[in-house]
PDB file of C-alpha atoms in Angstrom:
ATOM      1  CA  UNK A 202       0.000   0.000   0.000  1.00 47.00           C
ATOM      2  CA  UNK A 203       1.310   3.369  -0.882  1.00 45.00           C
ATOM      3  CA  UNK A 204       1.951   5.587   2.180  1.00 47.00           C
ATOM      4  CA  UNK A 205       0.505   8.961   1.405  1.00 46.00           C
ATOM      5  CA  UNK A 206       1.370  10.522   4.852  1.00 47.00           C
ATOM      6  CA  UNK A 207       5.148  10.630   4.445  1.00 45.00           C
ATOM      7  CA  UNK A 208       5.403  13.642   2.173  1.00 46.00           C
ATOM      8  CA  UNK A 209       3.123  15.604   4.419  1.00 46.00           C
ATOM      9  CA  UNK A 210       5.225  14.907   7.504  1.00 46.00           C
ATOM     10  CA  UNK A 211       8.338  15.979   5.717  1.00 44.00           C
ATOM     11  CA  UNK A 212       6.687  19.151   4.674  1.00 46.00           C
ATOM     12  CA  UNK A 213       5.602  19.845   8.216  1.00 46.00           C
ATOM     13  CA  UNK A 214       9.142  19.486   9.513  1.00 43.00           C
ATOM     14  CA  UNK A 215      10.428  21.799   6.850  1.00 43.00           C
ATOM     15  CA  UNK A 216       7.826  24.374   7.676  1.00 49.00           C
ATOM     16  CA  UNK A 217       8.683  24.350  11.389  1.00 48.00           C
ATOM     17  CA  UNK A 218      12.406  24.697  10.762  1.00 47.00           C
ATOM     18  CA  UNK A 219      11.981  27.553   8.359  1.00 49.00           C
ATOM     19  CA  UNK A 220       9.784  29.542  10.673  1.00 52.00           C
ATOM     20  CA  UNK A 221      12.812  30.239  12.928  1.00 52.00           C
ATOM     21  CA  UNK A 222      14.959  31.450  10.004  1.00 50.00           C
ATOM     22  CA  UNK A 223      14.737  35.108   9.038  1.00 52.00           C
ATOM     23  CA  UNK A 224      13.145  35.827   5.776  1.00 51.00           C
ATOM     24  CA  UNK A 225      16.383  37.192   4.302  1.00 47.00           C
ATOM     25  CA  UNK A 226      18.081  33.850   4.650  1.00 47.00           C
ATOM     26  CA  UNK A 227      15.212  31.414   4.187  1.00 48.00           C
ATOM     27  CA  UNK A 228      16.150  30.858   0.587  1.00 48.00           C
ATOM     28  CA  UNK A 229      19.637  29.537   1.659  1.00 46.00           C
ATOM     29  CA  UNK A 230      20.159  25.836   1.792  1.00 48.00           C
ATOM     30  CA  UNK A 231      19.314  24.141   5.067  1.00 45.00           C
ATOM     31  CA  UNK A 232      22.882  22.998   5.516  1.00 43.00           C
ATOM     32  CA  UNK A 233      24.229  26.560   5.250  1.00 42.00           C
ATOM     33  CA  UNK A 234      21.767  27.840   7.793  1.00 41.00           C
ATOM     34  CA  UNK A 235      22.652  25.191  10.250  1.00 43.00           C
ATOM     35  CA  UNK A 236      26.378  25.881   9.954  1.00 45.00           C
ATOM     36  CA  UNK A 237      25.920  29.578  10.706  1.00 45.00           C
ATOM     37  CA  UNK A 238      24.795  28.848  14.267  1.00 51.00           C
ATOM     38  CA  UNK A 239      27.488  29.133  16.940  1.00 49.00           C
ATOM     39  CA  UNK A 240      29.043  25.838  17.979  1.00 48.00           C
ATOM     40  CA  UNK A 241      28.825  24.677  21.544  1.00 47.00           C
ATOM     41  CA  UNK A 242      32.633  24.031  21.638  1.00 53.00           C
ATOM     42  CA  UNK A 243      34.985  27.098  22.222  1.00 55.00           C
ATOM     43  CA  UNK A 244      36.571  28.505  19.129  1.00 66.00           C
ATOM     44  CA  UNK A 245      40.219  29.196  18.353  1.00 73.00           C
ATOM     45  CA  UNK A 246      39.900  32.874  19.375  1.00 70.00           C
ATOM     46  CA  UNK A 247      38.889  32.068  22.894  1.00 70.00           C
ATOM     47  CA  UNK A 248      41.636  29.501  23.214  1.00 72.00           C
ATOM     48  CA  UNK A 249      44.253  32.036  22.169  1.00 76.00           C
ATOM     49  CA  UNK A 250      42.787  34.661  24.455  1.00 74.00           C
ATOM     50  CA  UNK A 251      42.916  32.254  27.424  1.00 75.00           C
ATOM     51  CA  UNK A 252      46.526  31.321  26.695  1.00 75.00           C
ATOM     52  CA  UNK A 253      47.431  34.993  26.479  1.00 76.00           C
ATOM     53  CA  UNK A 254      45.852  35.749  29.860  1.00 73.00           C
ATOM     54  CA  UNK A 255      47.651  32.814  31.455  1.00 72.00           C
ATOM     55  CA  UNK A 256      50.990  33.905  29.956  1.00 72.00           C
ATOM     56  CA  UNK A 257      50.452  37.462  31.148  1.00 72.00           C
ATOM     57  CA  UNK A 258      49.726  36.320  34.704  1.00 70.00           C
ATOM     58  CA  UNK A 259      52.788  34.067  34.749  1.00 65.00           C
ATOM     59  CA  UNK A 260      54.925  36.935  33.475  1.00 67.00           C
ATOM     60  CA  UNK A 261      53.665  39.269  36.191  1.00 65.00           C
ATOM     61  CA  UNK A 262      54.360  36.662  38.879  1.00 63.00           C
ATOM     62  CA  UNK A 263      57.890  36.042  37.636  1.00 61.00           C
ATOM     63  CA  UNK A 264      58.563  39.736  37.376  1.00 58.00           C
ATOM     64  CA  UNK A 265      57.319  40.324  40.915  1.00 57.00           C
ATOM     65  CA  UNK A 266      59.290  37.446  42.388  1.00 56.00           C
ATOM     66  CA  UNK A 267      62.558  37.589  40.493  1.00 54.00           C
ATOM     67  CA  UNK A 268      62.589  40.978  38.822  1.00 52.00           C
ATOM     68  CA  UNK A 269      63.133  39.419  35.392  1.00 47.00           C
ATOM     69  CA  UNK A 270      61.526  42.233  33.407  1.00 47.00           C
ATOM     70  CA  UNK A 271      62.240  45.092  35.767  1.00 46.00           C
ATOM     71  CA  UNK A 272      65.452  46.898  36.663  1.00 46.00           C
ATOM     72  CA  UNK A 273      64.177  47.385  40.202  1.00 48.00           C
ATOM     73  CA  UNK A 274      65.835  45.289  42.924  1.00 47.00           C
ATOM     74  CA  UNK A 275      64.228  42.016  43.829  1.00 48.00           C
ATOM     75  CA  UNK A 276      61.728  42.198  46.650  1.00 45.00           C
ATOM     76  CA  UNK A 277      61.198  38.882  48.372  1.00 47.00           C
ATOM     77  CA  UNK A 278      57.603  37.773  48.736  1.00 46.00           C
ATOM     78  CA  UNK A 279      58.289  36.252  52.136  1.00 46.00           C
ATOM     79  CA  UNK A 280      60.163  38.293  54.693  1.00 47.00           C
ATOM     80  CA  UNK A 281      62.814  36.412  56.716  1.00 45.00           C
ATOM     81  CA  UNK A 282      61.788  35.476  60.197  1.00 49.00           C
ATOM     82  CA  UNK A 283      63.403  37.343  63.066  1.00 45.00           C
ATOM     83  CA  UNK A 284      66.144  35.413  64.806  1.00 45.00           C
ATOM     84  CA  UNK A 285      65.343  34.050  68.189  1.00 42.00           C
ATOM     85  CA  UNK A 286      66.629  36.346  70.893  1.00 44.00           C
ATOM     86  CA  UNK A 287      68.941  34.637  73.375  1.00 43.00           C
ATOM     87  CA  UNK A 288      68.198  34.898  77.050  1.00 45.00           C
ATOM     88  CA  UNK A 289      71.638  36.445  77.514  1.00 48.00           C
ATOM     89  CA  UNK A 290      72.364  40.004  76.512  1.00 46.00           C
ATOM     90  CA  UNK A 291      74.001  40.199  73.099  1.00 48.00           C
ATOM     91  CA  UNK A 292      77.697  40.950  73.066  1.00 48.00           C
ATOM     92  CA  UNK A 293      78.179  44.479  71.760  1.00 47.00           C
ATOM     93  CA  UNK A 294      80.070  44.728  68.505  1.00 49.00           C
ATOM     94  CA  UNK A 295      83.650  45.821  68.809  1.00 48.00           C
ATOM     95  CA  UNK A 296      84.186  49.430  67.928  1.00 47.00           C
ATOM     96  CA  UNK A 297      86.213  50.125  64.828  1.00 49.00           C
ATOM     97  CA  UNK A 298      87.519  53.346  66.347  1.00 47.00           C
ATOM     98  CA  UNK A 299      90.921  52.692  67.966  1.00 47.00           C
ATOM     99  CA  UNK A 300      90.963  53.296  71.695  1.00 44.00           C
ATOM    100  CA  UNK A 301      93.536  55.959  72.551  1.00 42.00           C
ATOM    101  CA  UNK A 302      96.399  54.686  74.646  1.00 41.00           C
ATOM    102  CA  UNK A 303      96.461  56.328  78.024  1.00 37.00           C
ATOM    103  CA  UNK A 304      99.958  56.736  79.310  1.00 38.00           C
ATOM    104  CA  UNK A 305     100.405  55.961  83.023  1.00 38.00           C
ATOM    105  CA  UNK A 306     100.851  59.005  85.223  1.00 37.00           C
ATOM    106  CA  UNK A 307     104.529  59.220  86.147  1.00 37.00           C
ATOM    107  CA  UNK A 308     105.336  59.123  89.828  1.00 39.00           C
ATOM    108  CA  UNK A 309     106.549  62.437  91.215  1.00 50.00           C
ATOM    109  CA  UNK A 310     110.308  62.776  91.234  1.00 59.00           C
ATOM    110  CA  UNK A 311     112.439  64.938  93.466  1.00 53.00           C
ATOM    111  CA  UNK A 312     114.484  67.791  92.016  1.00 58.00           C
ATOM    112  CA  UNK A 313     118.055  66.889  91.185  1.00 65.00           C
ATOM    113  CA  UNK A 314     119.345  69.390  93.687  1.00 68.00           C
ATOM    114  CA  UNK A 315     117.786  70.931  96.799  1.00 78.00           C
ATOM    115  CA  UNK A 316     119.643  73.168  99.243  1.00 73.00           C
ATOM    116  CA  UNK A 317     122.906  71.456  98.375  1.00 78.00           C
ATOM    117  CA  UNK A 318     121.565  67.911  98.725  1.00 86.00           C
ATOM    118  CA  UNK A 319     120.845  65.148  96.233  1.00 90.00           C
ATOM    119  CA  UNK A 320     117.782  62.876  96.172  1.00 91.00           C
ATOM    120  CA  UNK A 321     118.242  59.301  97.393  1.00 93.00           C
ATOM    121  CA  UNK A 322     115.974  56.260  97.404  1.00 93.00           C
ATOM    122  CA  UNK A 323     115.086  54.544 100.657  1.00 96.00           C
ATOM    123  CA  UNK A 324     116.829  51.188 101.019  1.00 97.00           C
ATOM    124  CA  UNK A 325     114.543  48.136 101.212  1.00 97.00           C
ATOM    125  CA  UNK A 326     114.358  46.671 104.715  1.00 96.00           C
ATOM    126  CA  UNK A 327     115.219  43.226 103.329  1.00 97.00           C
ATOM    127  CA  UNK A 328     118.668  44.496 102.284  1.00 97.00           C
ATOM    128  CA  UNK A 329     119.579  45.865 105.697  1.00 98.00           C
ATOM    129  CA  UNK A 330     121.639  44.136 108.371  1.00 98.00           C
ATOM    130  CA  UNK A 331     122.145  45.109 112.002  1.00 98.00           C
ATOM    131  CA  UNK A 332     125.593  46.168 113.262  1.00 98.00           C
ATOM    132  CA  UNK A 333     124.576  46.260 116.939  1.00 97.00           C
ATOM    133  CA  UNK A 334     123.214  43.566 119.242  1.00 94.00           C
ATOM    134  CA  UNK A 335     119.989  45.474 119.917  1.00 95.00           C
ATOM    135  CA  UNK A 336     119.340  45.967 116.197  1.00 94.00           C
ATOM    136  CA  UNK A 337     119.033  49.746 116.544  1.00 95.00           C
ATOM    137  CA  UNK A 338     121.596  50.434 113.829  1.00 98.00           C
ATOM    138  CA  UNK A 339     121.384  48.906 110.351  1.00 98.00           C
ATOM    139  CA  UNK A 340     123.288  49.231 107.102  1.00 98.00           C
ATOM    140  CA  UNK A 341     123.148  47.487 103.768  1.00 98.00           C
ATOM    141  CA  UNK A 342     124.798  44.093 104.049  1.00 98.00           C
ATOM    142  CA  UNK A 343     128.042  44.959 102.252  1.00 98.00           C
ATOM    143  CA  UNK A 344     128.423  48.193 104.248  1.00 98.00           C
ATOM    144  CA  UNK A 345     127.530  46.458 107.515  1.00 98.00           C
ATOM    145  CA  UNK A 346     130.185  43.762 107.076  1.00 98.00           C
ATOM    146  CA  UNK A 347     132.834  46.341 106.128  1.00 98.00           C
ATOM    147  CA  UNK A 348     132.022  48.535 109.141  1.00 98.00           C
ATOM    148  CA  UNK A 349     132.169  45.627 111.605  1.00 98.00           C
ATOM    149  CA  UNK A 350     135.597  44.651 110.292  1.00 98.00           C
ATOM    150  CA  UNK A 351     136.742  48.270 110.569  1.00 98.00           C
ATOM    151  CA  UNK A 352     135.386  48.639 114.105  1.00 98.00           C
ATOM    152  CA  UNK A 353     137.105  45.420 115.183  1.00 98.00           C
ATOM    153  CA  UNK A 354     140.441  46.551 113.748  1.00 98.00           C
ATOM    154  CA  UNK A 355     140.130  49.965 115.432  1.00 98.00           C
ATOM    155  CA  UNK A 356     139.449  48.265 118.782  1.00 98.00           C
ATOM    156  CA  UNK A 357     142.573  46.175 118.305  1.00 98.00           C
ATOM    157  CA  UNK A 358     144.433  49.483 117.981  1.00 97.00           C
ATOM    158  CA  UNK A 359     142.883  50.886 121.176  1.00 97.00           C
ATOM    159  CA  UNK A 360     140.353  53.105 119.393  1.00 98.00           C
ATOM    160  CA  UNK A 361     136.629  52.949 120.173  1.00 98.00           C
ATOM    161  CA  UNK A 362     134.351  53.518 117.175  1.00 98.00           C
ATOM    162  CA  UNK A 363     130.677  53.933 118.088  1.00 98.00           C
ATOM    163  CA  UNK A 364     127.778  54.109 115.572  1.00 98.00           C
ATOM    164  CA  UNK A 365     125.554  57.093 116.335  1.00 97.00           C
ATOM    165  CA  UNK A 366     123.166  57.073 113.375  1.00 96.00           C
ATOM    166  CA  UNK A 367     122.845  54.726 110.418  1.00 98.00           C
ATOM    167  CA  UNK A 368     119.853  53.972 108.166  1.00 98.00           C
ATOM    168  CA  UNK A 369     116.942  56.378 108.492  1.00 95.00           C
ATOM    169  CA  UNK A 370     113.611  56.294 106.711  1.00 96.00           C
ATOM    170  CA  UNK A 371     112.231  59.321 104.906  1.00 93.00           C
ATOM    171  CA  UNK A 372     109.596  59.617 107.632  1.00 93.00           C
ATOM    172  CA  UNK A 373     112.217  59.724 110.347  1.00 92.00           C
ATOM    173  CA  UNK A 374     114.137  62.364 108.409  1.00 91.00           C
ATOM    174  CA  UNK A 375     111.066  64.594 108.353  1.00 89.00           C
ATOM    175  CA  UNK A 376     111.127  64.839 112.133  1.00 87.00           C
ATOM    176  CA  UNK A 377     114.854  65.459 112.273  1.00 85.00           C
ATOM    177  CA  UNK A 378     114.692  68.223 109.687  1.00 85.00           C
ATOM    178  CA  UNK A 379     111.454  70.074 110.395  1.00 86.00           C
ATOM    179  CA  UNK A 380     111.008  69.605 114.147  1.00 82.00           C
ATOM    180  CA  UNK A 381     114.549  70.583 115.063  1.00 79.00           C
ATOM    181  CA  UNK A 382     114.404  73.392 112.523  1.00 76.00           C
ATOM    182  CA  UNK A 383     111.323  74.766 114.323  1.00 85.00           C
ATOM    183  CA  UNK A 384     112.841  74.257 117.783  1.00 83.00           C
ATOM    184  CA  UNK A 385     115.944  76.196 116.825  1.00 80.00           C
ATOM    185  CA  UNK A 386     114.137  78.792 114.754  1.00 89.00           C
ATOM    186  CA  UNK A 387     116.291  78.037 111.727  1.00 82.00           C
ATOM    187  CA  UNK A 388     115.550  78.898 108.131  1.00 86.00           C
ATOM    188  CA  UNK A 389     115.424  76.100 105.577  1.00 81.00           C
ATOM    189  CA  UNK A 390     118.789  77.028 104.073  1.00 82.00           C
ATOM    190  CA  UNK A 391     120.479  77.198 107.457  1.00 82.00           C
ATOM    191  CA  UNK A 392     118.956  73.921 108.532  1.00 79.00           C
ATOM    192  CA  UNK A 393     120.014  72.244 105.285  1.00 76.00           C
ATOM    193  CA  UNK A 394     123.630  73.104 106.051  1.00 74.00           C
ATOM    194  CA  UNK A 395     123.611  70.594 108.908  1.00 77.00           C
ATOM    195  CA  UNK A 396     120.752  68.241 108.011  1.00 83.00           C
ATOM    196  CA  UNK A 397     119.352  67.076 104.682  1.00 87.00           C
ATOM    197  CA  UNK A 398     115.665  67.537 103.848  1.00 89.00           C
ATOM    198  CA  UNK A 399     113.595  64.339 103.835  1.00 91.00           C
ATOM    199  CA  UNK A 400     114.257  62.390 100.646  1.00 91.00           C
ATOM    200  CA  UNK A 401     117.726  63.930 100.315  1.00 91.00           C
ATOM    201  CA  UNK A 402     119.629  62.313 103.137  1.00 93.00           C
ATOM    202  CA  UNK A 403     122.431  59.821 102.504  1.00 95.00           C
ATOM    203  CA  UNK A 404     121.089  57.902 105.480  1.00 96.00           C
ATOM    204  CA  UNK A 405     118.148  56.769 103.305  1.00 96.00           C
ATOM    205  CA  UNK A 406     120.556  54.697 101.216  1.00 97.00           C
ATOM    206  CA  UNK A 407     121.741  52.389 104.004  1.00 98.00           C
ATOM    207  CA  UNK A 408     125.354  53.220 103.129  1.00 98.00           C
ATOM    208  CA  UNK A 409     125.906  56.243 105.426  1.00 98.00           C
ATOM    209  CA  UNK A 410     126.891  56.217 109.096  1.00 98.00           C
ATOM    210  CA  UNK A 411     127.610  58.829 111.772  1.00 97.00           C
ATOM    211  CA  UNK A 412     130.528  57.663 113.953  1.00 98.00           C
ATOM    212  CA  UNK A 413     131.533  58.853 117.432  1.00 98.00           C
ATOM    213  CA  UNK A 414     134.424  58.265 119.777  1.00 98.00           C
ATOM    214  CA  UNK A 415     133.415  55.951 122.636  1.00 97.00           C
ATOM    215  CA  UNK A 416     136.060  57.556 124.845  1.00 97.00           C
ATOM    216  CA  UNK A 417     134.909  61.141 124.160  1.00 97.00           C
ATOM    217  CA  UNK A 418     131.102  61.113 123.715  1.00 97.00           C
ATOM    218  CA  UNK A 419     130.873  64.877 124.222  1.00 98.00           C
ATOM    219  CA  UNK A 420     132.310  65.367 120.728  1.00 97.00           C
ATOM    220  CA  UNK A 421     129.544  63.391 119.048  1.00 96.00           C
ATOM    221  CA  UNK A 422     128.025  65.157 116.035  1.00 94.00           C
ATOM    222  CA  UNK A 423     130.354  68.103 116.576  1.00 96.00           C
ATOM    223  CA  UNK A 424     133.217  69.572 114.578  1.00 97.00           C
ATOM    224  CA  UNK A 425     135.351  68.922 117.670  1.00 98.00           C
ATOM    225  CA  UNK A 426     135.171  65.223 116.718  1.00 98.00           C
ATOM    226  CA  UNK A 427     138.108  65.865 114.382  1.00 98.00           C
ATOM    227  CA  UNK A 428     140.312  66.200 117.459  1.00 97.00           C
ATOM    228  CA  UNK A 429     139.585  62.674 118.699  1.00 98.00           C
ATOM    229  CA  UNK A 430     141.648  59.539 118.246  1.00 98.00           C
ATOM    230  CA  UNK A 431     138.682  57.955 116.484  1.00 98.00           C
ATOM    231  CA  UNK A 432     138.690  60.591 113.737  1.00 98.00           C
ATOM    232  CA  UNK A 433     142.447  60.408 113.260  1.00 98.00           C
ATOM    233  CA  UNK A 434     142.285  56.644 112.943  1.00 98.00           C
ATOM    234  CA  UNK A 435     139.440  56.896 110.417  1.00 98.00           C
ATOM    235  CA  UNK A 436     141.334  59.357 108.214  1.00 97.00           C
ATOM    236  CA  UNK A 437     144.193  56.901 107.944  1.00 98.00           C
ATOM    237  CA  UNK A 438     142.331  53.582 107.784  1.00 98.00           C
ATOM    238  CA  UNK A 439     138.746  54.099 106.585  1.00 98.00           C
ATOM    239  CA  UNK A 440     139.690  53.927 102.861  1.00 98.00           C
ATOM    240  CA  UNK A 441     140.930  50.354 103.397  1.00 98.00           C
ATOM    241  CA  UNK A 442     137.337  49.429 104.259  1.00 98.00           C
ATOM    242  CA  UNK A 443     135.812  51.490 101.452  1.00 98.00           C
ATOM    243  CA  UNK A 444     134.541  54.325 103.650  1.00 98.00           C
ATOM    244  CA  UNK A 445     135.037  57.995 102.822  1.00 97.00           C
ATOM    245  CA  UNK A 446     134.076  61.303 104.382  1.00 97.00           C
ATOM    246  CA  UNK A 447     130.822  62.541 102.890  1.00 95.00           C
ATOM    247  CA  UNK A 448     131.163  66.263 103.667  1.00 93.00           C
ATOM    248  CA  UNK A 449     134.763  67.362 104.045  1.00 95.00           C
ATOM    249  CA  UNK A 450     135.709  71.020 104.369  1.00 95.00           C
ATOM    250  CA  UNK A 451     134.715  73.144 101.372  1.00 91.00           C
ATOM    251  CA  UNK A 452     132.766  70.315  99.765  1.00 88.00           C
ATOM    252  CA  UNK A 453     131.128  71.116  96.392  1.00 84.00           C
ATOM    253  CA  UNK A 454     127.607  70.639  97.803  1.00 83.00           C
ATOM    254  CA  UNK A 455     128.027  73.520 100.212  1.00 82.00           C
ATOM    255  CA  UNK A 456     127.082  71.339 103.206  1.00 87.00           C
ATOM    256  CA  UNK A 457     128.720  72.164 106.516  1.00 89.00           C
ATOM    257  CA  UNK A 458     131.835  70.230 107.401  1.00 95.00           C
ATOM    258  CA  UNK A 459     130.871  66.962 109.173  1.00 95.00           C
ATOM    259  CA  UNK A 460     133.895  64.926 110.306  1.00 98.00           C
ATOM    260  CA  UNK A 461     131.591  62.311 111.832  1.00 97.00           C
ATOM    261  CA  UNK A 462     129.594  61.515 108.623  1.00 97.00           C
ATOM    262  CA  UNK A 463     131.020  58.665 106.526  1.00 98.00           C
ATOM    263  CA  UNK A 464     129.658  56.644 103.618  1.00 98.00           C
ATOM    264  CA  UNK A 465     130.427  53.250 102.100  1.00 98.00           C
ATOM    265  CA  UNK A 466     131.510  53.140  98.442  1.00 97.00           C
ATOM    266  CA  UNK A 467     132.777  49.577  98.273  1.00 97.00           C
ATOM    267  CA  UNK A 468     130.575  48.182  95.474  1.00 96.00           C
ATOM    268  CA  UNK A 469     129.069  49.300  92.206  1.00 94.00           C
ATOM    269  CA  UNK A 470     125.667  50.244  93.570  1.00 95.00           C
ATOM    270  CA  UNK A 471     127.019  52.379  96.399  1.00 96.00           C
ATOM    271  CA  UNK A 472     129.470  54.148  94.084  1.00 94.00           C
ATOM    272  CA  UNK A 473     126.737  54.898  91.531  1.00 93.00           C
ATOM    273  CA  UNK A 474     124.497  56.145  94.324  1.00 93.00           C
ATOM    274  CA  UNK A 475     126.932  58.871  95.376  1.00 92.00           C
ATOM    275  CA  UNK A 476     128.828  59.767  92.174  1.00 81.00           C
ATOM    276  CA  UNK A 477     126.619  62.742  91.393  1.00 73.00           C
ATOM    277  CA  UNK A 478     127.825  64.547  94.484  1.00 64.00           C
ATOM    278  CA  UNK A 479     131.350  64.521  93.114  1.00 65.00           C
ATOM    279  CA  UNK A 480     130.239  66.297  89.930  1.00 68.00           C
ATOM    280  CA  UNK A 481     128.590  69.204  91.695  1.00 61.00           C
ATOM    281  CA  UNK A 482     130.394  72.511  91.682  1.00 52.00           C
ATOM    282  CA  UNK A 483     130.216  74.961  94.460  1.00 48.00           C
TER     283      UNK A 483
END
């Protein structure tokens, strides 16, 4: 049997599809109309646009992180964490400025010459030795041994040598100089003619000794001592024991004549201690 409904159905479908097509393009073939509709899949333009956006974002990120496209210095995205502070105080950094060297303050020194006297150092107590049984008179060891030998030889000759004054500290010399000066109403220059100021006495050295005559004590520390047997014996024999008169008549220091004051010059140290006095001119 011939189906007469088929052509009609086909015509109906064609009519429905053409109703949605504008009149200007209804005469185009059906295939052309269908191809002019946008496809559901993205086109090449959108793909290229997406790739461009992605590339631009990547470029910005790289430029920000590593400064590839910019001459500006790199700025890290993540700041470094602060170091953990120790419980102890940090050691301050050493200064690069050199610290000026401070020279030690020199100790005060005595003038080379004062009222006719020279400055002398005080002998250490460890270098002193007693020449009497009671220990009241001390000299440096070399001077002490020489004096004891000299005293013994003088006794063998019938002469009595007696030590009157030996080592004196600077403190002791202060009393002898200033107190007696005040008692006698003497000026400093007058007093210095018979007694050295503290710090300038030969007695500080441990080499000087005042000697008296045991048989004539009234002449002790007096110019009249030169008239005793003790003084005459000393003039002739003292050099054999390395003793010499410190202040003879008209001595270059201008100190009054003291026949009782003798000093030991029997070794290098004692000679160097007193050599300056020999160079002074009146």
